[in-house]
Structures are given as structure tokens and as C-alpha cells.
Amino acid sequence: MKGDVVNSDGVHVAVVIDSAIFDLKGRKLYDLKGSRIYRLSGELVGHLNETGGSLRRLDKATENLF
């Protein structure tokens, strides 16, 4: 799976590739299991909402991760 992550303003903030979330410079930031976002240490930190296709939107509470 590959897709883009946008915030509530529609700004592209990250990329999803398989089960990982990368910043726009290509650094792995988080693991993704389903719609749940985990720190690399395994701590649950938020959720993604699918908006259709390959676009995913951050929950309002998770926007501070980026």
C-alpha cells in the first residue's frame, strides 16, 4: 500500500509505504497497523482516516505528530 497523508488543512505532510509512515524527506517516523499509528518503540500515538483512494487524513488530535 502506498499513499499520501494530509492534515486538516489539506497540506501533504507524510507518505505511507506498506506499513510505515515516512516524512517528506524519506525518514521513517511511525509504524502503521491498520489505521493505528505507532511510534517505532511500539507506543500507540494516533489514527489515520481513509478518505478514499490512496489519500489518508490525520485525526485532528494526531496532527501535532507532524
mmCIF file of C-alpha atoms in Angstrom:
data_model
loop_
_atom_site.group_PDB
_atom_site.id
_atom_site.type_symbol
_atom_site.label_atom_id
_atom_site.label_comp_id
_atom_site.label_asym_id
_atom_site.label_seq_id
_atom_site.Cartn_x
_atom_site.Cartn_y
_atom_site.Cartn_z
ATOM 1 C CA MET A 1 0.000 0.000 0.000
ATOM 2 C CA LYS A 2 1.234 3.479 -0.825
ATOM 3 C CA GLY A 3 -0.440 6.803 -0.227
ATOM 4 C CA ASP A 4 -0.234 10.370 0.973
ATOM 5 C CA VAL A 5 -1.077 11.743 4.421
ATOM 6 C CA VAL A 6 -2.652 15.191 4.695
ATOM 7 C CA ASN A 7 -3.625 17.314 7.684
ATOM 8 C CA SER A 8 -6.999 19.003 8.206
ATOM 9 C CA ASP A 9 -5.892 21.938 6.025
ATOM 10 C CA GLY A 10 -5.170 19.565 3.142
ATOM 11 C CA VAL A 11 -1.395 20.023 3.389
ATOM 12 C CA HIS A 12 0.668 16.963 2.376
ATOM 13 C CA VAL A 13 2.692 16.032 5.495
ATOM 14 C CA ALA A 14 3.821 12.411 5.030
ATOM 15 C CA VAL A 15 3.823 9.302 2.847
ATOM 16 C CA VAL A 16 2.576 5.799 3.678
ATOM 17 C CA ILE A 17 4.529 2.927 2.152
ATOM 18 C CA ASP A 18 3.407 -0.575 3.140
ATOM 19 C CA SER A 19 3.121 -0.493 6.943
ATOM 20 C CA ALA A 20 5.290 2.564 7.623
ATOM 21 C CA ILE A 21 4.877 6.344 7.600
ATOM 22 C CA PHE A 22 7.736 8.440 6.245
ATOM 23 C CA ASP A 23 8.268 12.193 6.358
ATOM 24 C CA LEU A 24 8.658 14.104 3.112
ATOM 25 C CA LYS A 25 12.451 13.651 3.262
ATOM 26 C CA GLY A 26 12.128 9.856 3.370
ATOM 27 C CA ARG A 27 12.846 9.229 7.065
ATOM 28 C CA LYS A 28 10.742 6.541 8.723
ATOM 29 C CA LEU A 29 8.714 8.137 11.505
ATOM 30 C CA TYR A 30 5.999 5.677 12.517
ATOM 31 C CA ASP A 31 4.681 2.155 12.012
ATOM 32 C CA LEU A 32 1.151 1.724 10.722
ATOM 33 C CA LYS A 33 -1.080 -1.193 11.694
ATOM 34 C CA GLY A 34 -4.484 -0.832 10.084
ATOM 35 C CA SER A 35 -5.448 2.766 10.803
ATOM 36 C CA ARG A 36 -3.406 2.970 14.019
ATOM 37 C CA ILE A 37 -0.138 4.933 14.152
ATOM 38 C CA TYR A 38 2.627 3.625 16.427
ATOM 39 C CA ARG A 39 5.969 5.116 17.378
ATOM 40 C CA LEU A 40 8.924 2.957 16.398
ATOM 41 C CA SER A 41 9.111 1.971 20.086
ATOM 42 C CA GLY A 42 5.622 0.418 19.816
ATOM 43 C CA GLU A 43 3.603 3.129 21.593
ATOM 44 C CA LEU A 44 0.198 3.937 20.065
ATOM 45 C CA VAL A 45 0.099 7.637 19.190
ATOM 46 C CA GLY A 46 -2.858 8.187 16.852
ATOM 47 C CA HIS A 47 -5.088 7.173 13.963
ATOM 48 C CA LEU A 48 -5.463 7.839 10.245
ATOM 49 C CA ASN A 49 -8.771 8.203 8.437
ATOM 50 C CA GLU A 50 -9.058 6.903 4.884
ATOM 51 C CA THR A 51 -10.673 9.411 2.545
ATOM 52 C CA GLY A 52 -10.734 7.158 -0.490
ATOM 53 C CA GLY A 53 -8.058 6.010 -2.868
ATOM 54 C CA SER A 54 -4.530 6.474 -1.591
ATOM 55 C CA LEU A 55 -5.236 9.658 0.382
ATOM 56 C CA ARG A 56 -5.348 9.467 4.173
ATOM 57 C CA ARG A 57 -6.289 12.252 6.550
ATOM 58 C CA LEU A 58 -4.949 12.728 10.067
ATOM 59 C CA ASP A 59 -7.337 12.860 13.003
ATOM 60 C CA LYS A 60 -7.400 16.388 14.433
ATOM 61 C CA ALA A 61 -5.819 15.080 17.662
ATOM 62 C CA THR A 62 -2.895 13.498 15.752
ATOM 63 C CA GLU A 63 -1.876 16.499 13.678
ATOM 64 C CA ASN A 64 0.800 17.512 16.187
ATOM 65 C CA LEU A 65 2.792 14.386 15.224
ATOM 66 C CA PHE A 66 3.888 16.127 12.037
#
